[in-house]
Amino acid sequence: MQRLIGLETEYGLYIEGKNPSELVFEAAEVVRCYTASPFVTGWDYRREDPRKDARGFHVEYLQTDPVDAQYDAEGTSSANLSGETRSDRVLSNGARLYNDHGHPEYSTPECISLRELVAQDRAGERIVWSCAQEYIKRTGLKVHIYKNNTDFHGASYGCHEGYLMRRTVPFDTVIRAMMPFFVTRILYAGAGKVGVETPGVFGDVPYQLSQRADFYSVEASVDTLYQRPIINTRDEPHATPSRYRRLHVICGDANMSEYVTALKVGTTRLVTEMVDAGWQPGIAIRNPVETARRLSRDPEWKWEVELEDGRTMPAIEVQRLYLREAQSRFAHADTETQWLLMAWESTLDALERDPQELHDSLDWVAKRLLLEQFIESEGVSWREPLVQSLDLAYHSIDPQDGLFAGLEQMGAVRRVVTDKDIERAMCHPPASTRAWVRGTLIERYTQSVSAVTWSRIVLSFGEQVVGLDLRDWVTQRVSQKVQKLAKAHNLTEFVNTFRELHASRKAEAEGGNQPCSGEQTTD
């Protein structure tokens, strides 16, 4: 199995003169301004089932956030958005760009390497910003786009992560193993936030580690828009359902720092590998939701958690528990994993010594330093509205106005990829995953692609309608398949080669007395 990874980022949108109820339609217009490379619009929603719970049942409905609902114009609830309003664009780099209820959303193509994923994530920023610039030209309106998680008026939008896992591990076991990790991961993965939006028993502080922590409500749930969980239980594998699941992570912040993105996703992927192999951390955190909020708001950076057995443990030590197991299991892994293990350890060491050492690495530290410098120079307090505005400015993807962009241009933050890597990712899919098939067909045969999902592509050419099933294209042999498909000189040859690869896979499975993956080609 290839451990596929991906990110889905909903961008905050502000348009001069537009009220929140108009943003569903305006976000659609922003997405429709994409013109950079070939794309198709036929996303097939019929194959999605967001109400299916990984614990073995369906829920009757998904909850709607009343904060969002008060701004909904008639016919714009997330349940009844039309295809035109969603404005789906499937791009030649294998990514998906669309309007998610008033937020331009960019979903990266499936990736294998962290560097690949970071480049694709950064490509999304540039793609969304290019759409905004075209929108400005067409309308003359001023537009701000933020890669963050809150509008500071009670509404939250997400940055979701996806990790391919094996179906053999019961999901309740996944929850037990992952919960302590996710609760404590915010120490390095948080994006930082001025103030709080859920005051009360958890305390009111001027600055906290995480933007999403304010919006955790339950430990586990299939919902994503309201009563948000730390662990989402949505069961949409986008792969052969009997063999694989997709861990759909919604508790993380949207990160500007390439280093944090690589660290956040990389450590989580290692933990999923350990859980797939049957490992358990042997601890459980009491009241995970409350603990996550307390960690985010701890002004003294003591970061202690209470375990279910009554013990108290430093949150950094919880992370070290996972780190030590990963170091034991992956001591002789590839170069990228070696870098990740060293980065994980050095980050935890610095957090223990003095978090401010990580001003060039972690979003919450870098942003806090900028805000403290402003507060000191201007003689204002943390509660000054302008300080909150600067928080937003840190996340602006405008290269001229964004505070993080300014740090990057000064060479004040760690990079994981180059600008050349990002430029390439804007147009080209990863060559080591099934995203290559999707992106290449869109690039070469745009007019023949009639419908797309993450795991299926429908082609119409001549009198033929052909469905390419990619559910089982998650094995180590994908690169070899891609090399063969790359030699096709036309669409007919491409489809015939795909069929040959499928027939070979089917014969191999039957010869080994293994069940066929379900990969099909339909004429």
Short mmCIF file of C-alpha atoms in Angstrom, two decimals:
data_model
loop_
_atom_site.label_atom_id
_atom_site.label_comp_id
_atom_site.label_asym_id
_atom_site.label_seq_id
_atom_site.Cartn_x
_atom_site.Cartn_y
_atom_site.Cartn_z
CA MET A 1 0.00 0.00 0.00
CA GLN A 2 1.08 3.56 -0.68
CA ARG A 3 0.33 5.87 2.25
CA LEU A 4 -1.52 8.52 0.25
CA ILE A 5 -1.81 11.95 1.86
CA GLY A 6 -3.69 15.10 0.92
CA LEU A 7 -4.90 18.48 2.19
CA GLU A 8 -8.19 20.34 1.66
CA THR A 9 -8.07 24.05 2.51
CA GLU A 10 -11.10 26.31 2.78
CA TYR A 11 -9.96 29.91 2.37
CA GLY A 12 -11.45 32.83 4.24
CA LEU A 13 -12.95 35.37 1.85
CA TYR A 14 -13.70 39.07 2.31
CA ILE A 15 -15.01 41.18 -0.56
CA GLU A 16 -15.45 44.92 -0.21
CA GLY A 17 -19.14 45.87 -0.12
CA LYS A 18 -20.45 42.31 0.09
CA ASN A 19 -22.25 40.99 3.15
CA PRO A 20 -21.77 37.40 4.40
CA SER A 21 -25.00 36.12 2.79
CA GLU A 22 -23.65 37.11 -0.63
CA LEU A 23 -20.35 35.31 -0.28
CA VAL A 24 -21.69 31.91 -1.37
CA PHE A 25 -22.34 33.34 -4.80
CA GLU A 26 -19.26 35.56 -4.86
CA ALA A 27 -16.99 32.68 -3.87
CA ALA A 28 -18.40 30.81 -6.85
CA GLU A 29 -17.47 33.76 -9.06
CA VAL A 30 -13.95 33.76 -7.65
CA VAL A 31 -13.56 30.07 -8.46
CA ARG A 32 -14.94 30.60 -11.96
CA CYS A 33 -12.15 33.10 -12.54
CA TYR A 34 -9.67 30.22 -12.79
CA THR A 35 -8.18 30.26 -16.30
CA ALA A 36 -4.56 29.18 -15.79
CA SER A 37 -4.63 25.68 -17.33
CA PRO A 38 -7.06 23.09 -18.71
CA PHE A 39 -9.78 21.95 -16.31
CA VAL A 40 -13.06 20.03 -16.29
CA THR A 41 -16.25 20.77 -14.36
CA GLY A 42 -17.94 17.39 -14.09
CA TRP A 43 -17.47 16.36 -10.45
CA ASP A 44 -19.68 13.35 -9.68
CA TYR A 45 -21.30 13.85 -6.25
CA ARG A 46 -23.43 10.71 -6.60
CA ARG A 47 -20.53 8.59 -5.38
CA GLU A 48 -20.08 10.53 -2.13
CA ASP A 49 -21.79 9.70 1.15
CA PRO A 50 -20.75 12.11 3.93
CA ARG A 51 -23.35 10.65 6.32
CA LYS A 52 -21.71 7.23 6.48
CA ASP A 53 -19.98 6.77 9.83
CA ALA A 54 -16.80 4.68 10.10
CA ARG A 55 -18.21 3.10 13.25
CA GLY A 56 -20.74 1.19 11.18
CA PHE A 57 -23.88 3.30 10.74
CA HIS A 58 -25.46 6.18 8.83
CA VAL A 59 -26.62 9.38 10.46
CA GLU A 60 -29.94 10.85 9.33
CA TYR A 61 -28.53 14.33 8.72
CA LEU A 62 -25.44 16.48 9.20
CA GLN A 63 -25.71 19.40 11.59
CA THR A 64 -25.52 22.99 10.38
CA ASP A 65 -23.69 25.70 12.30
CA PRO A 66 -26.30 28.29 13.38
CA VAL A 67 -23.66 31.03 13.04
CA ASP A 68 -23.33 30.14 9.36
CA ALA A 69 -27.06 29.57 8.93
CA GLN A 70 -27.97 33.11 9.94
CA TYR A 71 -26.09 34.40 6.90
CA ASP A 72 -27.50 31.88 4.42
CA ALA A 73 -29.42 33.40 1.58
CA GLU A 74 -32.38 31.39 0.31
CA GLY A 75 -31.21 28.24 -1.43
CA THR A 76 -27.59 28.48 -0.27
CA SER A 77 -27.42 25.98 2.57
CA SER A 78 -24.66 23.42 2.15
CA ALA A 79 -27.25 20.69 1.61
CA ASN A 80 -28.78 22.19 -1.52
CA LEU A 81 -26.00 23.99 -3.35
CA SER A 82 -26.25 23.40 -7.08
CA GLY A 83 -23.36 22.25 -9.23
CA GLU A 84 -23.23 25.71 -10.76
CA THR A 85 -22.92 27.32 -7.33
CA ARG A 86 -20.19 24.88 -6.32
CA SER A 87 -18.36 25.75 -9.55
CA ASP A 88 -16.18 22.64 -9.48
CA ARG A 89 -12.88 22.80 -11.31
CA VAL A 90 -10.71 19.68 -11.57
CA LEU A 91 -7.28 20.88 -12.63
CA SER A 92 -4.47 19.54 -14.77
CA ASN A 93 -2.31 19.07 -11.66
CA GLY A 94 -4.87 16.57 -10.35
CA ALA A 95 -6.25 18.97 -7.73
CA ARG A 96 -9.82 20.12 -7.15
CA LEU A 97 -10.92 23.75 -6.80
CA TYR A 98 -14.49 24.64 -5.86
CA ASN A 99 -16.79 26.81 -3.77
CA ASP A 100 -17.50 25.31 -0.37
CA HIS A 101 -20.33 27.38 1.04
CA GLY A 102 -18.72 30.77 0.64
CA HIS A 103 -15.12 29.64 0.77
CA PRO A 104 -12.87 28.92 -2.21
CA GLU A 105 -11.54 25.45 -1.43
CA TYR A 106 -8.44 23.83 -2.89
CA SER A 107 -7.91 20.10 -2.45
CA THR A 108 -4.44 18.89 -3.32
CA PRO A 109 -3.97 15.83 -5.51
CA GLU A 110 -3.00 12.63 -3.73
CA CYS A 111 0.69 12.72 -2.78
CA ILE A 112 3.29 10.33 -1.44
CA SER A 113 6.16 12.56 -0.35
CA LEU A 114 5.92 15.44 2.11
CA ARG A 115 7.83 17.73 -0.21
CA GLU A 116 5.35 16.95 -2.98
CA LEU A 117 2.43 17.70 -0.67
CA VAL A 118 3.88 20.98 0.56
CA ALA A 119 4.49 22.10 -3.03
CA GLN A 120 0.90 21.23 -3.99
CA ASP A 121 -0.48 23.01 -0.92
CA ARG A 122 1.51 26.15 -1.73
CA ALA A 123 0.39 25.83 -5.36
CA GLY A 124 -3.17 26.07 -4.05
CA GLU A 125 -2.40 29.43 -2.44
CA ARG A 126 -1.13 30.82 -5.73
CA ILE A 127 -3.99 29.36 -7.72
CA VAL A 128 -6.64 30.82 -5.39
CA TRP A 129 -4.85 34.18 -5.38
CA SER A 130 -4.72 34.20 -9.19
CA CYS A 131 -8.48 33.68 -9.19
CA ALA A 132 -8.89 36.61 -6.80
CA GLN A 133 -6.79 38.86 -9.02
CA GLU A 134 -8.91 37.98 -12.05
CA TYR A 135 -12.07 38.64 -10.00
CA ILE A 136 -10.69 42.07 -9.07
CA LYS A 137 -10.06 42.86 -12.74
CA ARG A 138 -13.61 41.85 -13.69
CA THR A 139 -15.45 43.56 -10.84
CA GLY A 140 -13.19 46.33 -9.55
CA LEU A 141 -13.92 45.16 -5.99
CA LYS A 142 -11.26 44.74 -3.35
CA VAL A 143 -10.72 41.15 -2.27
CA HIS A 144 -8.89 39.62 0.68
CA ILE A 145 -8.13 35.89 0.88
CA TYR A 146 -6.98 34.30 4.14
CA LYS A 147 -5.52 30.87 4.76
CA ASN A 148 -6.84 30.64 8.31
CA ASN A 149 -9.72 29.08 10.25
CA THR A 150 -11.92 31.82 11.70
CA ASP A 151 -13.61 35.08 10.79
CA PHE A 152 -13.47 36.13 14.49
CA HIS A 153 -17.27 36.37 14.52
CA GLY A 154 -17.95 32.79 15.56
CA ALA A 155 -17.65 31.06 12.18
CA SER A 156 -14.94 28.51 11.49
CA TYR A 157 -13.76 26.89 8.27
CA GLY A 158 -11.33 24.04 7.98
CA CYS A 159 -8.10 22.69 6.70
CA HIS A 160 -8.73 18.96 6.39
CA GLU A 161 -6.14 16.22 6.06
CA GLY A 162 -6.55 12.80 4.45
CA TYR A 163 -4.52 9.65 5.17
CA LEU A 164 -5.01 6.27 3.54
CA MET A 165 -5.26 3.47 6.13
CA ARG A 166 -6.03 -0.23 6.09
CA ARG A 167 -9.57 -1.34 6.87
CA THR A 168 -8.35 -4.15 9.15
CA VAL A 169 -8.03 -1.92 12.23
CA PRO A 170 -11.42 -1.25 13.94
CA PHE A 171 -12.19 2.46 13.97
CA ASP A 172 -12.71 2.56 17.72
CA THR A 173 -9.13 1.35 17.98
CA VAL A 174 -8.02 4.14 15.65
CA ILE A 175 -9.80 6.68 17.86
CA ARG A 176 -8.10 5.42 21.04
CA ALA A 177 -4.67 5.43 19.43
CA MET A 178 -4.92 8.80 17.69
CA MET A 179 -6.72 10.90 20.32
CA PRO A 180 -3.72 11.68 22.58
CA PHE A 181 -1.65 12.52 19.52
CA PHE A 182 -4.19 14.93 18.03
CA VAL A 183 -4.86 16.66 21.36
CA THR A 184 -1.15 17.39 21.90
CA ARG A 185 -0.15 17.99 18.25
CA ILE A 186 -1.33 21.61 18.51
CA LEU A 187 1.88 22.44 20.41
CA TYR A 188 3.66 22.62 17.06
CA ALA A 189 0.82 22.48 14.52
CA GLY A 190 -1.26 25.40 15.84
CA ALA A 191 -1.44 28.53 13.71
CA GLY A 192 -1.84 30.92 16.65
CA LYS A 193 -4.82 33.13 17.44
CA VAL A 194 -5.58 36.45 19.10
CA GLY A 195 -8.27 36.04 21.77
CA VAL A 196 -10.91 33.35 22.15
CA GLU A 197 -14.36 32.75 20.67
CA THR A 198 -15.71 30.29 23.23
CA PRO A 199 -15.12 32.00 26.61
CA GLY A 200 -16.14 30.42 29.88
CA VAL A 201 -14.65 27.64 31.96
CA PHE A 202 -11.66 27.28 29.65
CA GLY A 203 -10.41 30.79 30.35
CA ASP A 204 -10.04 34.00 28.36
CA VAL A 205 -6.51 34.72 27.19
CA PRO A 206 -5.07 37.31 24.78
CA TYR A 207 -3.34 34.73 22.59
CA GLN A 208 -3.53 30.97 22.10
CA LEU A 209 -1.81 28.25 20.09
CA SER A 210 -4.64 26.98 17.89
CA GLN A 211 -7.44 28.51 15.85
CA ARG A 212 -9.45 25.28 15.64
CA ALA A 213 -9.34 24.44 19.35
CA ASP A 214 -12.12 26.97 20.04
CA PHE A 215 -14.43 24.92 17.85
CA TYR A 216 -13.93 21.39 19.22
CA SER A 217 -17.16 20.17 20.78
CA VAL A 218 -17.03 16.36 20.93
CA GLU A 219 -14.40 13.64 20.82
CA ALA A 220 -15.65 11.82 17.70
CA SER A 221 -18.43 12.51 15.22
CA VAL A 222 -19.26 12.38 11.52
CA ASP A 223 -20.17 16.09 11.54
CA THR A 224 -17.84 18.74 10.14
CA LEU A 225 -19.87 21.98 10.23
CA TYR A 226 -21.19 22.03 13.80
CA GLN A 227 -20.48 20.19 17.05
CA ARG A 228 -17.09 19.55 15.48
CA PRO A 229 -15.08 16.59 16.75
CA ILE A 230 -11.40 16.08 17.40
CA ILE A 231 -11.64 12.89 15.33
CA ASN A 232 -13.98 12.85 12.38
CA THR A 233 -15.68 9.53 11.67
CA ARG A 234 -16.71 10.11 8.04
CA ASP A 235 -16.25 6.91 6.04
CA GLU A 236 -15.42 7.87 2.47
CA PRO A 237 -12.31 5.86 1.57
CA HIS A 238 -11.98 6.97 -2.08
CA ALA A 239 -10.37 3.55 -2.53
CA THR A 240 -11.53 -0.08 -2.46
CA PRO A 241 -13.89 0.06 0.57
CA SER A 242 -13.33 -3.52 1.71
CA ARG A 243 -9.58 -2.98 2.00
CA TYR A 244 -8.97 0.68 2.82
CA ARG A 245 -10.27 3.60 4.80
CA ARG A 246 -9.41 7.30 4.68
CA LEU A 247 -8.70 8.99 7.99
CA HIS A 248 -10.41 12.36 7.48
CA VAL A 249 -8.78 14.80 9.91
CA ILE A 250 -10.60 18.08 10.54
CA CYS A 251 -9.09 19.21 13.85
CA GLY A 252 -5.96 20.84 12.43
CA ASP A 253 -5.21 24.49 11.72
CA ALA A 254 -4.43 25.91 8.28
CA ASN A 255 -0.69 26.54 8.29
CA MET A 256 1.32 29.14 6.42
CA SER A 257 4.67 27.61 7.40
CA GLU A 258 5.91 24.94 5.02
CA TYR A 259 7.88 23.42 7.90
CA VAL A 260 4.75 23.02 10.04
CA THR A 261 2.76 21.54 7.17
CA ALA A 262 5.46 18.93 6.59
CA LEU A 263 5.82 18.24 10.30
CA LYS A 264 2.07 18.07 10.98
CA VAL A 265 1.28 15.75 8.09
CA GLY A 266 4.49 13.74 8.37
CA THR A 267 4.12 12.91 12.05
CA THR A 268 0.45 12.02 11.58
CA ARG A 269 1.30 9.71 8.71
CA LEU A 270 3.90 7.90 10.83
CA VAL A 271 1.36 7.47 13.61
CA THR A 272 -1.22 6.03 11.18
CA GLU A 273 1.41 3.52 10.03
CA MET A 274 2.05 2.47 13.61
CA VAL A 275 -1.67 2.14 14.33
CA ASP A 276 -2.15 0.13 11.13
CA ALA A 277 0.53 -2.23 12.43
CA GLY A 278 -1.37 -2.76 15.68
CA TRP A 279 0.47 -0.38 18.01
CA GLN A 280 -1.33 1.47 20.82
CA PRO A 281 0.14 4.27 22.98
CA GLY A 282 -1.13 2.73 26.21
CA ILE A 283 -2.52 6.03 27.56
CA ALA A 284 -5.82 7.89 27.33
CA ILE A 285 -6.46 11.57 28.04
CA ARG A 286 -9.28 12.54 30.33
CA ASN A 287 -11.68 15.03 28.74
CA PRO A 288 -9.84 15.46 25.40
CA VAL A 289 -11.92 18.45 24.25
CA GLU A 290 -11.32 20.39 27.45
CA THR A 291 -7.66 19.39 27.43
CA ALA A 292 -7.10 20.63 23.90
CA ARG A 293 -8.59 24.00 24.75
CA ARG A 294 -6.55 24.29 27.93
CA LEU A 295 -3.34 23.46 26.07
CA SER A 296 -4.16 26.07 23.44
CA ARG A 297 -4.82 28.72 26.11
CA ASP A 298 -2.09 27.94 28.64
CA PRO A 299 -0.38 31.35 29.10
CA GLU A 300 2.53 29.83 31.03
CA TRP A 301 3.27 27.14 28.45
CA LYS A 302 3.28 24.37 31.05
CA TRP A 303 1.10 22.22 28.80
CA GLU A 304 0.12 19.39 31.12
CA VAL A 305 -2.58 16.82 30.49
CA GLU A 306 -4.53 14.64 32.88
CA LEU A 307 -4.76 10.98 31.96
CA GLU A 308 -7.71 8.72 32.60
CA ASP A 309 -5.71 6.78 35.21
CA GLY A 310 -5.32 9.96 37.26
CA ARG A 311 -1.72 10.72 36.37
CA THR A 312 -0.59 14.07 35.00
CA MET A 313 1.82 14.09 32.08
CA PRO A 314 3.44 16.93 30.12
CA ALA A 315 1.90 17.20 26.65
CA ILE A 316 5.41 17.20 25.20
CA GLU A 317 6.01 13.84 26.85
CA VAL A 318 2.84 12.50 25.22
CA GLN A 319 4.30 13.49 21.87
CA ARG A 320 7.63 11.89 22.82
CA LEU A 321 5.82 8.63 23.50
CA TYR A 322 4.74 8.57 19.85
CA LEU A 323 8.14 9.84 18.69
CA ARG A 324 10.11 7.11 20.50
CA GLU A 325 7.95 4.40 18.94
CA ALA A 326 8.42 5.96 15.51
CA GLN A 327 12.19 6.18 16.02
CA SER A 328 12.25 2.50 16.94
CA ARG A 329 10.17 1.41 13.96
CA PHE A 330 11.57 3.70 11.27
CA ALA A 331 15.22 3.98 12.28
CA HIS A 332 16.40 2.80 8.87
CA ALA A 333 13.69 4.34 6.70
CA ASP A 334 14.09 6.64 3.70
CA THR A 335 15.77 10.06 3.76
CA GLU A 336 12.49 11.96 4.11
CA THR A 337 11.48 9.94 7.16
CA GLN A 338 14.92 10.48 8.70
CA TRP A 339 14.47 14.24 8.25
CA LEU A 340 11.00 14.04 9.78
CA LEU A 341 12.15 12.14 12.86
CA MET A 342 14.94 14.64 13.46
CA ALA A 343 12.58 17.59 12.92
CA TRP A 344 9.99 16.11 15.30
CA GLU A 345 12.57 15.57 18.04
CA SER A 346 14.30 18.93 17.64
CA THR A 347 10.95 20.74 17.67
CA LEU A 348 9.87 19.04 20.90
CA ASP A 349 13.28 19.80 22.43
CA ALA A 350 12.97 23.49 21.54
CA LEU A 351 9.39 23.66 22.85
CA GLU A 352 10.69 22.28 26.13
CA ARG A 353 13.59 24.75 26.34
CA ASP A 354 12.08 27.93 24.93
CA PRO A 355 9.36 27.95 22.24
CA GLN A 356 10.61 31.30 20.96
CA GLU A 357 13.59 29.47 19.47
CA LEU A 358 11.10 28.27 16.83
CA HIS A 359 10.25 31.76 15.53
CA ASP A 360 11.40 30.73 12.05
CA SER A 361 9.49 27.44 12.05
CA LEU A 362 6.16 27.44 13.89
CA ASP A 363 3.26 29.67 12.87
CA TRP A 364 2.04 30.39 16.37
CA VAL A 365 5.49 31.49 17.52
CA ALA A 366 6.27 33.59 14.42
CA LYS A 367 2.91 35.36 14.56
CA ARG A 368 3.13 36.00 18.30
CA LEU A 369 6.56 37.58 17.91
CA LEU A 370 5.29 39.94 15.19
CA LEU A 371 2.28 40.95 17.27
CA GLU A 372 4.36 41.49 20.41
CA GLN A 373 6.72 43.76 18.49
CA PHE A 374 3.76 45.80 17.22
CA ILE A 375 2.14 46.01 20.65
CA GLU A 376 5.39 47.18 22.24
CA SER A 377 6.20 49.73 19.54
CA GLU A 378 2.68 51.21 19.43
CA GLY A 379 1.96 51.00 23.15
CA VAL A 380 -1.37 49.22 22.64
CA SER A 381 -2.92 46.18 24.32
CA TRP A 382 -3.71 42.71 22.96
CA ARG A 383 -7.39 43.72 22.91
CA GLU A 384 -6.81 46.51 20.39
CA PRO A 385 -8.92 45.62 17.28
CA LEU A 386 -5.93 46.36 15.07
CA VAL A 387 -4.05 43.47 16.70
CA GLN A 388 -6.76 41.09 15.57
CA SER A 389 -6.54 42.61 12.09
CA LEU A 390 -2.82 41.87 12.06
CA ASP A 391 -3.61 38.29 13.04
CA LEU A 392 -5.67 38.05 9.84
CA ALA A 393 -2.94 39.80 7.86
CA TYR A 394 -0.48 37.06 8.83
CA HIS A 395 -2.67 34.61 6.90
CA SER A 396 -3.27 36.78 3.83
CA ILE A 397 -2.11 35.03 0.66
CA ASP A 398 -1.59 38.39 -1.04
CA PRO A 399 2.20 38.42 -1.61
CA GLN A 400 2.23 42.21 -1.21
CA ASP A 401 0.23 42.50 2.02
CA GLY A 402 0.54 39.17 3.84
CA LEU A 403 2.69 39.30 6.98
CA PHE A 404 3.87 35.72 6.57
CA ALA A 405 4.66 36.49 2.93
CA GLY A 406 6.83 39.34 4.17
CA LEU A 407 8.73 37.05 6.51
CA GLU A 408 9.24 34.59 3.69
CA GLN A 409 10.54 37.27 1.34
CA MET A 410 13.05 38.34 4.00
CA GLY A 411 14.27 34.77 4.38
CA ALA A 412 13.06 34.72 8.00
CA VAL A 413 11.20 31.38 7.82
CA ARG A 414 12.28 27.83 7.02
CA ARG A 415 11.46 26.54 3.57
CA VAL A 416 10.78 22.95 2.57
CA VAL A 417 10.28 23.52 -1.16
CA THR A 418 11.47 26.06 -3.72
CA ASP A 419 9.43 28.52 -5.74
CA LYS A 420 10.25 26.40 -8.78
CA ASP A 421 8.71 23.36 -7.04
CA ILE A 422 5.54 25.37 -6.40
CA GLU A 423 5.33 26.67 -9.97
CA ARG A 424 5.63 23.14 -11.30
CA ALA A 425 2.97 21.86 -8.89
CA MET A 426 0.52 24.46 -10.18
CA CYS A 427 0.33 22.65 -13.53
CA HIS A 428 1.68 19.13 -13.04
CA PRO A 429 0.35 16.24 -10.92
CA PRO A 430 2.54 13.95 -8.80
CA ALA A 431 3.91 11.22 -11.05
CA SER A 432 3.85 8.58 -8.32
CA THR A 433 0.10 8.47 -7.55
CA ARG A 434 -3.19 8.01 -9.40
CA ALA A 435 -3.44 11.82 -9.52
CA TRP A 436 -1.19 11.56 -12.58
CA VAL A 437 -3.96 9.74 -14.47
CA ARG A 438 -6.53 12.39 -13.56
CA GLY A 439 -4.28 15.36 -14.31
CA THR A 440 -2.88 13.93 -17.54
CA LEU A 441 -6.30 13.11 -18.97
CA ILE A 442 -7.47 16.64 -18.15
CA GLU A 443 -4.34 18.16 -19.67
CA ARG A 444 -4.32 16.09 -22.88
CA TYR A 445 -7.96 15.14 -23.46
CA THR A 446 -9.99 17.82 -21.70
CA GLN A 447 -13.03 17.57 -23.93
CA SER A 448 -13.31 13.80 -23.43
CA VAL A 449 -13.48 13.90 -19.62
CA SER A 450 -17.16 13.99 -18.68
CA ALA A 451 -17.14 13.14 -14.95
CA VAL A 452 -14.54 12.86 -12.20
CA THR A 453 -14.21 11.72 -8.61
CA TRP A 454 -11.05 10.98 -6.64
CA SER A 455 -11.26 7.33 -7.63
CA ARG A 456 -13.08 7.31 -10.96
CA ILE A 457 -12.89 9.10 -14.32
CA VAL A 458 -15.55 8.86 -17.04
CA LEU A 459 -14.47 9.47 -20.63
CA SER A 460 -16.70 10.13 -23.63
CA PHE A 461 -15.13 9.97 -27.06
CA GLY A 462 -16.71 8.98 -30.32
CA GLU A 463 -19.58 6.69 -29.42
CA GLN A 464 -17.80 5.25 -26.42
CA VAL A 465 -18.34 5.98 -22.73
CA VAL A 466 -15.51 4.52 -20.66
CA GLY A 467 -15.15 4.49 -16.89
CA LEU A 468 -11.66 4.19 -15.42
CA ASP A 469 -11.80 2.87 -11.87
CA LEU A 470 -8.82 4.01 -9.80
CA ARG A 471 -9.93 2.71 -6.42
CA ASP A 472 -7.13 0.18 -6.28
CA TRP A 473 -4.43 2.48 -7.64
CA VAL A 474 -2.94 2.87 -4.20
CA THR A 475 -0.20 0.23 -4.36
CA GLN A 476 3.56 0.42 -4.80
CA ARG A 477 3.14 -0.45 -8.49
CA VAL A 478 1.46 2.84 -9.43
CA SER A 479 4.70 4.41 -10.67
CA GLN A 480 5.24 1.46 -13.03
CA LYS A 481 1.68 1.81 -14.35
CA VAL A 482 2.18 5.52 -14.90
CA GLN A 483 5.34 4.87 -16.92
CA LYS A 484 3.40 2.58 -19.25
CA LEU A 485 0.47 4.97 -19.61
CA ALA A 486 2.84 7.85 -20.36
CA LYS A 487 3.86 6.12 -23.59
CA ALA A 488 0.33 6.28 -25.02
CA HIS A 489 0.13 8.50 -28.10
CA ASN A 490 -3.64 9.06 -28.11
CA LEU A 491 -6.71 8.51 -25.94
CA THR A 492 -7.59 5.13 -27.46
CA GLU A 493 -4.11 3.86 -26.75
CA PHE A 494 -4.30 5.30 -23.23
CA VAL A 495 -7.58 3.47 -22.52
CA ASN A 496 -6.31 0.20 -24.03
CA THR A 497 -3.16 0.35 -21.90
CA PHE A 498 -5.28 1.01 -18.83
CA ARG A 499 -7.38 -2.08 -19.65
CA GLU A 500 -4.27 -4.20 -20.07
CA LEU A 501 -3.00 -3.06 -16.68
CA HIS A 502 -6.36 -3.91 -15.14
CA ALA A 503 -6.45 -7.34 -16.76
CA SER A 504 -2.94 -8.03 -15.51
CA ARG A 505 -3.89 -6.98 -11.99
CA LYS A 506 -7.04 -9.13 -12.08
CA ALA A 507 -5.12 -12.20 -13.26
CA GLU A 508 -2.51 -11.66 -10.58
CA ALA A 509 -5.17 -11.38 -7.89
CA GLU A 510 -7.00 -14.52 -9.07
CA GLY A 511 -3.75 -16.46 -9.39
CA GLY A 512 -2.88 -15.63 -5.82
CA ASN A 513 -6.39 -16.53 -4.60
CA GLN A 514 -6.88 -12.90 -3.62
CA PRO A 515 -10.19 -11.11 -4.17
CA CYS A 516 -10.19 -8.73 -7.10
CA SER A 517 -9.95 -5.10 -6.09
CA GLY A 518 -13.10 -4.16 -7.95
CA GLU A 519 -11.21 -2.06 -10.49
CA GLN A 520 -13.35 -1.98 -13.62
CA THR A 521 -13.37 -0.47 -17.05
CA THR A 522 -16.83 0.04 -18.51
CA ASP A 523 -17.61 0.63 -22.18
#
